[in-house]
Coordinates of C-alpha atoms in Angstrom, one line a residue:
X10 CA 143.2 70.7 89.5
X11 CA 144.8 74.1 89.8
X12 CA 142.8 74.8 92.8
X13 CA 144.4 71.8 94.4
X14 CA 148.3 72.7 93.2
X15 CA 147.7 76.0 94.8
X16 CA 146.4 74.7 98.2
X17 CA 149.0 72.4 98.4
X18 CA 151.4 75.0 97.6
X19 CA 150.1 77.2 100.5
X20 CA 149.7 74.3 102.9
X21 CA 154.0 73.4 102.3
X22 CA 154.7 77.3 102.5
X23 CA 152.5 77.6 105.5
X24 CA 154.6 74.6 107.2
X25 CA 158.0 76.1 106.2
X26 CA 158.0 78.9 108.6
X27 CA 161.5 78.9 110.1
X28 CA 163.0 77.3 106.9
X29 CA 161.4 80.1 104.5
X30 CA 165.4 81.4 104.2
X31 CA 166.5 78.1 103.1
X32 CA 163.7 78.1 100.8
X33 CA 164.7 81.6 99.1
X34 CA 168.7 80.8 99.2
X35 CA 168.0 77.6 97.4
X36 CA 165.9 79.4 94.8
X37 CA 168.8 82.0 94.5
X38 CA 171.3 79.0 94.0
X39 CA 169.3 77.8 91.4
X40 CA 168.7 80.9 89.4
X41 CA 172.6 81.3 89.8
X42 CA 173.1 77.6 88.5
X43 CA 170.7 78.2 85.8
X44 CA 172.6 81.6 84.8
X45 CA 175.7 79.6 84.8
X46 CA 174.2 76.6 82.5
X47 CA 173.1 79.0 80.0
X48 CA 176.4 80.4 79.8
X49 CA 178.3 77.2 78.9
X50 CA 177.0 76.8 75.0
X51 CA 178.0 80.7 74.1
X52 CA 181.5 80.1 75.8
X53 CA 181.8 76.6 74.6
X54 CA 180.9 78.2 71.1
X55 CA 184.1 80.3 71.2
X56 CA 186.3 77.2 71.5
X57 CA 184.8 75.6 68.8
X58 CA 184.9 78.2 66.5
X59 CA 188.5 79.3 67.3
X60 CA 189.4 75.7 66.4
X61 CA 187.4 75.3 63.2
X62 CA 188.6 78.6 61.7
X63 CA 192.3 77.6 61.8
X64 CA 193.1 80.2 64.6
X65 CA 194.3 79.7 68.2
X66 CA 191.7 78.4 70.7
X67 CA 190.7 81.0 72.9
X68 CA 191.9 79.4 76.3
X69 CA 190.2 82.2 78.6
X70 CA 187.2 80.3 77.1
X71 CA 188.5 76.7 77.9
X72 CA 189.0 78.3 81.7
X73 CA 185.7 80.1 81.8
X74 CA 183.7 76.6 80.7
X75 CA 185.6 74.8 82.9
X76 CA 184.9 77.4 85.8
X77 CA 181.0 77.2 84.9
X78 CA 180.9 73.5 85.3
X79 CA 182.3 73.8 88.7
X80 CA 180.0 76.5 89.5
X81 CA 176.9 74.7 88.3
X82 CA 178.0 71.5 90.0
X83 CA 178.4 73.5 93.3
X84 CA 175.3 75.7 93.2
X85 CA 173.3 72.8 92.4
X86 CA 174.6 70.8 95.4
X87 CA 173.7 73.6 97.6
X88 CA 170.0 73.9 96.3
X89 CA 169.7 70.2 96.7
X90 CA 170.7 70.2 100.1
X91 CA 168.7 73.6 100.8
X92 CA 165.6 71.9 99.2
X93 CA 165.9 68.4 100.9
X94 CA 166.2 70.3 104.4
X95 CA 163.5 72.6 104.3
X96 CA 161.2 70.1 102.5
X97 CA 161.9 67.8 106.1
X98 CA 161.4 71.2 108.0
X99 CA 157.9 71.1 105.9
X100 CA 157.3 67.1 106.7
X101 CA 158.2 67.8 110.3
X102 CA 155.9 70.5 110.9
X103 CA 153.1 68.9 108.9
X104 CA 153.7 65.9 111.3
X105 CA 153.2 68.0 114.1
X106 CA 150.3 69.6 112.7
X107 CA 148.5 66.3 112.1
X108 CA 149.3 65.0 115.2
X109 CA 147.9 67.8 117.2
X110 CA 144.6 67.9 115.0
X111 CA 144.2 63.9 116.0
X112 CA 145.1 64.4 119.8
X113 CA 142.3 67.3 119.6
X114 CA 139.4 65.5 117.1
X115 CA 136.0 64.5 118.5
X116 CA 136.5 60.9 119.6
X117 CA 133.3 59.7 117.4
X118 CA 135.4 60.9 114.5
X119 CA 138.4 59.2 115.6
X120 CA 136.1 55.8 115.6
X121 CA 134.9 56.3 112.5
X122 CA 138.1 56.1 110.7
X123 CA 140.3 53.9 112.5
X124 CA 143.2 54.1 114.5
X125 CA 145.6 52.5 111.2
X126 CA 144.2 54.9 108.9
X127 CA 145.1 57.7 111.1
X128 CA 148.4 56.4 111.4
X129 CA 148.4 56.1 107.6
X130 CA 147.9 59.8 107.2
X131 CA 150.2 61.1 109.7
X132 CA 153.1 59.0 108.0
X133 CA 152.9 58.0 104.4
X134 CA 150.9 60.5 103.4
X135 CA 152.9 63.5 104.9
X136 CA 155.8 61.9 103.3
X137 CA 153.9 61.8 99.7
X138 CA 153.5 65.7 100.3
X139 CA 157.3 65.9 101.6
X140 CA 158.3 64.4 97.9
X141 CA 155.7 66.9 96.2
X142 CA 158.0 69.5 98.2
X143 CA 161.4 68.1 97.8
X144 CA 161.1 67.5 93.5
X145 CA 159.6 70.4 92.8
X146 CA 158.2 73.6 94.1
X147 CA 162.0 75.3 94.7
X148 CA 163.8 73.5 91.7
X149 CA 160.8 75.1 89.6
X150 CA 162.0 78.5 89.9
X151 CA 165.5 77.7 88.3
X152 CA 164.3 75.0 85.9
X153 CA 161.9 77.7 84.5
X154 CA 164.3 80.0 84.1
X155 CA 166.7 77.3 82.5
X156 CA 163.8 76.2 80.3
X157 CA 163.2 79.5 78.9
X158 CA 166.7 80.7 78.0
X159 CA 167.5 77.6 76.4
X160 CA 163.9 77.7 74.3
X161 CA 164.7 81.6 73.3
X162 CA 168.3 80.4 72.5
X163 CA 167.0 77.4 70.3
X164 CA 164.7 79.4 68.4
X165 CA 167.3 82.2 67.3
X166 CA 170.0 79.7 66.5
X167 CA 167.8 77.4 64.3
X168 CA 163.6 77.7 64.3
X169 CA 163.5 74.8 62.1
X170 CA 165.2 72.3 64.3
X171 CA 163.6 73.6 67.2
X172 CA 160.3 72.9 65.8
X173 CA 160.8 69.3 65.2
X174 CA 162.5 68.9 68.6
X175 CA 159.7 70.5 70.3
X176 CA 157.2 67.9 68.9
X177 CA 158.6 65.3 70.4
X178 CA 159.2 67.1 73.9
X179 CA 155.4 68.2 74.0
X180 CA 154.4 64.5 73.3
X181 CA 156.8 63.4 76.5
X182 CA 155.0 66.1 78.7
X183 CA 151.4 64.8 77.4
X184 CA 152.3 61.3 78.4
X185 CA 154.2 62.6 81.9
X186 CA 150.8 64.5 82.8
X187 CA 148.4 62.0 81.5
X188 CA 150.3 59.3 83.8
X189 CA 150.7 61.5 86.8
X190 CA 146.6 62.5 86.9
X191 CA 146.5 58.5 86.8
X192 CA 148.9 58.2 89.4
X193 CA 147.1 60.6 91.9
X194 CA 143.6 58.4 91.4
X195 CA 145.5 55.0 92.0
X196 CA 147.6 56.3 94.9
X197 CA 144.2 58.1 96.7
X198 CA 142.9 54.4 96.5
X199 CA 146.3 52.7 97.7
X200 CA 146.4 55.1 101.0
X201 CA 142.8 54.6 101.7
X202 CA 143.7 50.6 101.6
X203 CA 146.9 51.2 103.4
X204 CA 144.7 52.7 106.0
X205 CA 142.3 49.8 106.1
X206 CA 145.5 47.3 106.6
X207 CA 147.0 49.7 109.5
X208 CA 143.5 49.3 111.3
X209 CA 143.5 45.3 111.1
X210 CA 146.9 45.5 112.6
X211 CA 145.8 47.7 115.7
X212 CA 142.6 45.5 115.9
X213 CA 144.8 42.1 116.1
X214 CA 147.3 43.3 118.5
X215 CA 145.0 45.3 120.7
X216 CA 142.7 42.1 121.1
X217 CA 145.6 39.1 120.7
X218 CA 144.6 37.6 123.7
X219 CA 141.2 36.9 123.0
X220 CA 141.9 36.0 119.6
X221 CA 144.4 33.3 120.4
X222 CA 142.0 31.8 123.2
X223 CA 139.5 31.3 120.5
X224 CA 141.6 29.8 118.0
X225 CA 141.2 32.9 115.3
X226 CA 144.6 33.1 114.0
X227 CA 144.2 31.7 111.0
X228 CA 141.0 33.8 110.5
X229 CA 143.0 37.0 111.1
X230 CA 145.6 35.5 109.3
X231 CA 143.3 35.4 106.2
X232 CA 141.7 38.9 106.9
X233 CA 145.5 40.2 107.0
X234 CA 146.5 38.9 104.0
X235 CA 143.3 39.8 102.2
X236 CA 144.0 43.2 103.2
X237 CA 147.7 43.1 102.5
X238 CA 146.4 41.9 98.7
X239 CA 144.4 44.7 98.3
X240 CA 147.6 47.0 99.3
X241 CA 149.5 45.1 96.8
X242 CA 147.0 45.2 93.8
X243 CA 146.7 49.2 94.2
X244 CA 150.6 49.2 94.3
X245 CA 150.7 47.2 91.2
X246 CA 148.5 49.2 89.4
X247 CA 150.9 52.6 90.5
X248 CA 153.9 50.9 89.5
X249 CA 152.8 49.6 86.1
X250 CA 151.6 53.1 85.1
X251 CA 155.2 54.5 86.4
X252 CA 156.8 51.5 84.8
X253 CA 155.6 52.8 80.9
X254 CA 156.2 56.5 81.7
X255 CA 160.0 56.5 81.9
X256 CA 160.5 54.7 78.6
X257 CA 158.1 56.6 76.6
X258 CA 159.5 60.1 78.4
X259 CA 163.1 58.8 77.5
X260 CA 162.2 57.4 73.9
X261 CA 160.3 61.3 73.2
X262 CA 163.4 63.0 74.3
X263 CA 165.8 60.3 72.5
X264 CA 163.9 60.8 69.4
X265 CA 164.1 65.0 69.7
X266 CA 167.4 64.4 70.2
X267 CA 168.1 62.4 67.0
X268 CA 165.6 64.6 65.3
X269 CA 168.0 67.7 66.4
X270 CA 171.3 65.8 65.0
X271 CA 170.2 64.7 61.7
X272 CA 168.2 67.9 60.9
X273 CA 170.9 70.0 62.0
X274 CA 173.4 67.8 60.4
X275 CA 171.6 68.3 57.2
X276 CA 171.5 71.9 57.7
X277 CA 175.5 72.0 57.9
X278 CA 176.1 69.5 54.9
X279 CA 173.5 72.2 52.9
X280 CA 175.5 75.3 54.4
X281 CA 172.2 76.4 56.4
X282 CA 174.3 76.5 60.0
X283 CA 177.6 75.8 61.2
X284 CA 179.2 73.0 63.0
X285 CA 179.6 76.0 65.8
X286 CA 176.2 76.6 65.8
X287 CA 175.0 73.4 65.7
X288 CA 176.9 72.3 68.8
X289 CA 175.9 75.4 70.2
X290 CA 172.2 74.0 69.8
X291 CA 173.1 70.7 71.0
X292 CA 174.2 72.0 74.0
X293 CA 171.2 74.3 74.8
X294 CA 168.9 71.4 73.8
X295 CA 170.7 69.2 76.6
X296 CA 170.1 72.1 79.0
X297 CA 166.5 71.9 77.6
X298 CA 166.0 68.2 78.6
X299 CA 167.2 68.0 82.3
X300 CA 165.1 71.2 83.7
X301 CA 162.2 69.9 81.6
X302 CA 162.5 66.4 83.1
X303 CA 162.5 68.2 86.5
X304 CA 159.4 70.5 85.7
X305 CA 157.6 66.8 84.8
X306 CA 158.8 65.0 87.9
X307 CA 157.5 68.0 89.8
X308 CA 154.1 68.1 88.3
X309 CA 154.2 64.0 88.8
X310 CA 154.9 64.4 92.6
X311 CA 152.3 67.1 92.8
X312 CA 149.7 65.1 91.2
X313 CA 150.4 62.0 93.1
X314 CA 150.4 64.1 96.3
X315 CA 146.9 65.4 95.6
X316 CA 145.3 62.4 97.3
X317 CA 147.5 62.5 100.5
X318 CA 146.5 66.2 100.7
X319 CA 142.7 65.6 100.8
X320 CA 143.0 62.8 103.4
X321 CA 145.1 65.2 105.7
X322 CA 143.0 68.1 105.0
X323 CA 140.1 65.8 106.2
X324 CA 142.3 65.7 109.5
X325 CA 143.5 69.3 109.9
X326 CA 140.4 71.2 108.4
X327 CA 137.9 69.3 110.4
X328 CA 135.5 71.5 112.1
X329 CA 135.8 71.8 115.9
X330 CA 132.8 73.0 117.7
X331 CA 133.9 76.3 119.5
X332 CA 132.5 77.5 122.8
X333 CA 129.5 80.0 122.0
X334 CA 130.8 82.3 124.9
X335 CA 134.1 82.5 125.8
X336 CA 133.7 85.3 128.1
X337 CA 132.4 82.7 130.7
X338 CA 135.0 81.2 132.7
X339 CA 134.9 78.1 135.0
X340 CA 136.8 78.4 138.1
X341 CA 138.9 75.2 139.4
X342 CA 138.7 74.6 143.1
X343 CA 135.8 76.3 143.8
X344 CA 132.2 74.5 145.3
X345 CA 130.7 71.8 144.1
X346 CA 128.3 72.3 141.7
X347 CA 125.0 71.3 140.7
X348 CA 124.3 69.1 137.6
X349 CA 121.3 69.1 135.6
X350 CA 120.3 67.2 132.6
X351 CA 117.4 68.9 130.8
X352 CA 115.4 67.3 128.3
X353 CA 118.6 65.4 126.8
X354 CA 117.5 63.6 123.2
X355 CA 120.7 62.1 121.1
X356 CA 120.4 59.8 118.2
X357 CA 123.5 57.3 117.3
X358 CA 123.4 55.9 113.9
X359 CA 119.7 56.9 113.3
X360 CA 118.7 55.0 116.6
X361 CA 117.3 57.0 119.5
X362 CA 119.5 56.2 122.0
X363 CA 118.2 59.1 124.5
X364 CA 114.6 60.3 124.8
X365 CA 113.5 63.6 126.8
X366 CA 116.0 62.5 129.7
X367 CA 115.9 65.3 132.6
X368 CA 117.3 64.6 136.2
X369 CA 119.5 66.4 138.6
X370 CA 122.8 65.4 140.2
X371 CA 122.9 67.7 143.8
X372 CA 126.1 69.5 144.5
X373 CA 128.3 67.5 146.8
X374 CA 126.2 64.3 146.2
X375 CA 126.9 60.9 145.2
X376 CA 123.9 60.4 142.0
X377 CA 124.3 56.6 140.6
X378 CA 123.1 55.9 137.3
X379 CA 121.8 52.3 136.4
X380 CA 120.2 50.7 133.3
X381 CA 120.7 47.9 131.0
X382 CA 123.7 47.8 128.6
X383 CA 123.2 50.4 125.7
X384 CA 120.8 52.2 127.4
X385 CA 122.9 55.3 127.1
X386 CA 124.7 55.8 130.3
X387 CA 128.0 56.5 129.2
X388 CA 126.8 58.9 126.9
X389 CA 125.5 61.3 129.5
X390 CA 128.3 61.1 131.1
X391 CA 130.2 62.2 128.0
X392 CA 127.7 64.8 127.5
X393 CA 129.1 66.4 131.0
X394 CA 132.9 66.2 129.2
X395 CA 131.5 67.5 125.7
X396 CA 132.8 64.2 124.1
X397 CA 129.4 64.5 122.0
X398 CA 126.6 66.9 121.8
X399 CA 122.9 65.7 122.5
X400 CA 120.4 66.6 119.3
X401 CA 118.1 68.3 122.1
X402 CA 118.3 69.7 125.5
X403 CA 121.2 70.6 127.8
X404 CA 123.6 69.6 130.7
X405 CA 124.1 72.5 132.9
X406 CA 126.6 73.6 135.5
X407 CA 125.3 75.4 138.2
X408 CA 122.7 76.8 135.6
X409 CA 125.2 77.5 132.6
X410 CA 125.2 74.7 129.7
X411 CA 128.6 72.9 129.1
X412 CA 128.3 73.7 125.6
X413 CA 128.6 77.5 126.5
X414 CA 131.9 77.0 128.3
X415 CA 135.5 77.2 127.1
X416 CA 136.2 73.4 127.1
X417 CA 139.7 73.4 128.8
X418 CA 137.9 75.5 131.9
X419 CA 135.3 73.1 131.9
X420 CA 137.6 69.8 132.0
X421 CA 139.8 71.2 134.5
X422 CA 136.9 70.8 136.9
X423 CA 136.1 67.3 136.1
X424 CA 138.1 64.0 136.9
X425 CA 137.0 61.0 134.9
X426 CA 137.3 57.2 135.2
X427 CA 136.3 55.7 132.0
X428 CA 135.0 52.5 131.8
X429 CA 137.8 50.4 130.3
X430 CA 140.1 52.4 133.0
X431 CA 142.5 53.0 129.8
X432 CA 146.1 52.9 130.0
X433 CA 148.3 54.3 127.4
X434 CA 151.9 52.5 126.9
X435 CA 154.7 54.1 129.5
X436 CA 154.7 54.3 133.2
X437 CA 151.9 54.6 135.8
X438 CA 153.6 58.0 136.3
X439 CA 153.2 59.0 133.1
X440 CA 149.5 57.9 133.1
X441 CA 149.0 59.7 136.1
X442 CA 150.0 63.1 134.7
X443 CA 148.8 63.1 130.8
X444 CA 148.9 66.7 130.9
X445 CA 153.0 66.6 131.7
X446 CA 152.7 68.4 134.7
X447 CA 154.6 67.6 138.0
X448 CA 152.3 65.4 140.5
X449 CA 151.8 66.9 143.9
X450 CA 154.0 64.2 145.7
X451 CA 152.6 64.6 149.1
X452 CA 148.7 64.2 147.7
X453 CA 150.5 60.9 145.2
X454 CA 151.9 59.6 148.4
X455 CA 148.4 59.7 150.3
X456 CA 146.6 58.3 147.4
X457 CA 149.0 55.4 146.6
X458 CA 148.7 54.4 150.4
X459 CA 145.2 54.9 150.6
X460 CA 144.6 52.9 147.5
X461 CA 147.1 50.3 148.7
X462 CA 149.2 50.5 145.9
X463 CA 152.2 52.3 146.5
X464 CA 154.4 48.5 146.3
X465 CA 152.6 47.8 143.3
X466 CA 153.3 50.7 140.8
X467 CA 156.8 51.2 142.2
X468 CA 157.0 53.8 145.0
X469 CA 156.5 57.1 144.4
X470 CA 158.2 57.1 141.1
X471 CA 155.5 55.1 140.0
X472 CA 157.8 53.5 137.2
X473 CA 156.1 50.4 136.5
X474 CA 154.5 50.0 133.1
X475 CA 151.1 50.8 133.5
X476 CA 150.0 48.2 130.6
X477 CA 150.9 45.4 132.9
X478 CA 148.7 46.2 135.5
X479 CA 145.6 43.9 136.6
X480 CA 142.2 45.1 135.7
X481 CA 141.6 46.1 139.5
X482 CA 144.5 48.0 139.6
X483 CA 143.8 49.7 136.3
X484 CA 140.7 50.7 137.8
X485 CA 142.5 51.9 141.1
X486 CA 145.0 54.0 139.0
X487 CA 142.5 55.4 137.1
X488 CA 140.5 56.8 140.2
X489 CA 144.0 57.9 141.7
X490 CA 144.5 59.9 138.2
X491 CA 140.9 61.7 138.7
X492 CA 141.1 62.5 142.1
X493 CA 145.1 64.1 141.6
X494 CA 143.2 67.2 139.7
X495 CA 141.4 68.0 142.5
X496 CA 138.2 67.9 140.8
X497 CA 134.7 69.7 141.9
X498 CA 133.1 67.0 139.6
X499 CA 133.9 63.2 139.6
X500 CA 132.3 60.8 136.6
X501 CA 133.2 57.4 137.2
X502 CA 131.9 54.6 134.9
X503 CA 131.4 51.5 136.6
X504 CA 134.9 52.1 139.2
X505 CA 134.6 49.2 140.7
X506 CA 133.3 46.2 137.7
X507 CA 137.1 45.1 138.6
X508 CA 137.6 45.3 142.2
X509 CA 137.3 42.6 144.8
X510 CA 135.3 43.5 148.2
X511 CA 138.4 44.8 150.1
X512 CA 139.3 47.1 147.1
X513 CA 135.8 48.1 146.6
X514 CA 135.7 49.0 150.3
X515 CA 138.6 51.4 150.3
X516 CA 137.3 53.1 147.0
X517 CA 133.9 53.2 148.7
X518 CA 135.7 55.0 151.9
X519 CA 137.9 57.6 149.4
X520 CA 134.4 58.9 148.1
X521 CA 132.5 59.1 151.0
X522 CA 135.2 61.3 152.2
X523 CA 134.4 63.5 149.0
X524 CA 130.9 64.2 150.4
X525 CA 130.0 68.0 150.1
X526 CA 133.3 68.7 148.2
X527 CA 133.0 66.8 144.6
X528 CA 129.5 66.0 143.0
X529 CA 130.1 62.4 142.0
X530 CA 127.9 61.0 138.9
X531 CA 128.9 57.1 138.7
X532 CA 127.6 54.5 136.8
X533 CA 127.4 51.1 138.5
X534 CA 125.6 47.8 138.7
X535 CA 126.8 47.0 142.2
X536 CA 124.5 46.6 145.1
X537 CA 126.7 48.1 147.9
X538 CA 127.6 51.0 145.4
X539 CA 124.0 51.6 144.8
X540 CA 123.4 51.2 148.6
X541 CA 125.9 53.8 149.1
X542 CA 124.6 56.4 146.7
X543 CA 122.1 59.8 147.5
X544 CA 120.1 59.4 144.5
X545 CA 120.0 56.6 141.8
X546 CA 118.8 57.3 138.6
X547 CA 117.8 54.5 136.1
X548 CA 117.7 54.9 132.7
X549 CA 116.3 52.1 130.5
X550 CA 113.4 51.2 128.5
X551 CA 112.5 49.1 125.4
X552 CA 113.4 50.6 121.8
X553 CA 110.4 53.5 121.6
X554 CA 110.9 54.4 125.1
X555 CA 109.3 54.2 127.9
X556 CA 109.0 56.5 131.5
X557 CA 112.0 55.6 133.6
X558 CA 112.5 57.0 136.9
X559 CA 115.2 58.2 139.0
X560 CA 114.3 56.6 142.6
X561 CA 116.1 57.1 146.0
X562 CA 117.2 53.6 147.1
X563 CA 116.4 55.1 150.7
X564 CA 112.9 55.3 149.7
X565 CA 112.6 59.0 149.1
X566 CA 111.2 61.3 146.5
X567 CA 111.2 59.3 143.2
X568 CA 112.3 61.9 140.0
X569 CA 111.4 61.5 136.6
X570 CA 114.2 60.9 134.3
X571 CA 112.8 60.7 131.3
X572 CA 112.2 58.3 128.7
X573 CA 115.3 56.2 126.8
X574 CA 115.6 54.4 123.9
X575 CA 118.0 51.8 124.9
X576 CA 117.7 47.8 124.4

């Protein structure tokens, strides 16, 4: 547990950069408030002794007591404000870190955990750590001073009465810590269940029309209700555990307070102590209760945050492949490169997908990859982009392995049109400039005109919502997006599957104009696209691997493409 706590402290402290001055100021305010609170019983003792002895009440003590009360209130308010704003600062920094980690995470990792689960990590898990920051780490400083000071004063005033009260307080602390540990386990399970529920919402929202078309609403509702029920059960267990912690803790403190009054009253009656000392003892004991409660709450908050911390670390601490040679560079806008696939072997979930696949996409030419579904065609494009890594073999760009090149430099040379022609919510312009750069207005106008999209997307401003485009329009916009980066390599995954004959002709003409300037590797099943290729690579075969051939459709030299374990 100690290691987890220190890890959480380090994480939160690291995300407090820029707000650490507030944290230090809050800690100082807490210390001053604790000092002022510890002085209150001593001043009150002077007032009570003056009143019970028959002498005049020391009015300076009354004024001082009132001033101390006001000082504690003001300092506590200042501390709380600083703590809360610092906690928000840490939470905002943590959200940025999680978001950045998700954006840069390997695609396969995102598919494994699901979008809903990632949303849960970036929202509710961060909120759990924010609660830990707000309820604990700064308050602990002042609370510890107040607890230590109160304990010392109580022992000096009446060690016997303090011993009686300590037993009850120890019981309350034990109950709270045990409950906190249990709540930590339950919270971890609840967050996982919440992530599954979020994944289901994302799945239903993204496939709404298909579900409706196949009358699957009732089934989807049942699945969602079952997942919601799992979240409810986990939440209920947490609520039940929390529900009995508060009354047990309260009972323990009340028992301790009653013990103090009974024991102290008996000692006053027996002459073992004075009324003034008893009143001072009771006030010090009252000062002990509040910070003890704060410390227990902080401990419980940290215990609850353990699961959230582990889940967030699963994102932020993920190992990301680093280039093996940062000295290598790739110049964008250079000559079209040659791409060699050498002995590519890859297993996916235990299944042999690609087995010793080798072929070459010649510089400035158009190479078309064909083959049955599931043969690994898209995977070959992903290997060029380094979205995935082969178990054996290499992809070479002008003789240099892509694994040796810095990712940013490599991808700056590549234009990609994925199979789904993915568009994120937002305008077409936003989708054309995913890196936020200002687009070349002249080139954009030429491309929109060439692909007959000027009016469709809202002119040069491209204000139309990209998610409302038709399938064919999305494909043309995706091709324009790839061409706007002025790539040396163009990877196209079935870019004309949703196009009519006229639109396909427009795309083919655009690709022909790139001949000699850009190396094109594309996947297609269209005869016209295959016929226009400079080379065709066939990937496919039964599981276990049979020889596949790269056959030039014009009858020139056939090239061995290795074996593929596709279906």
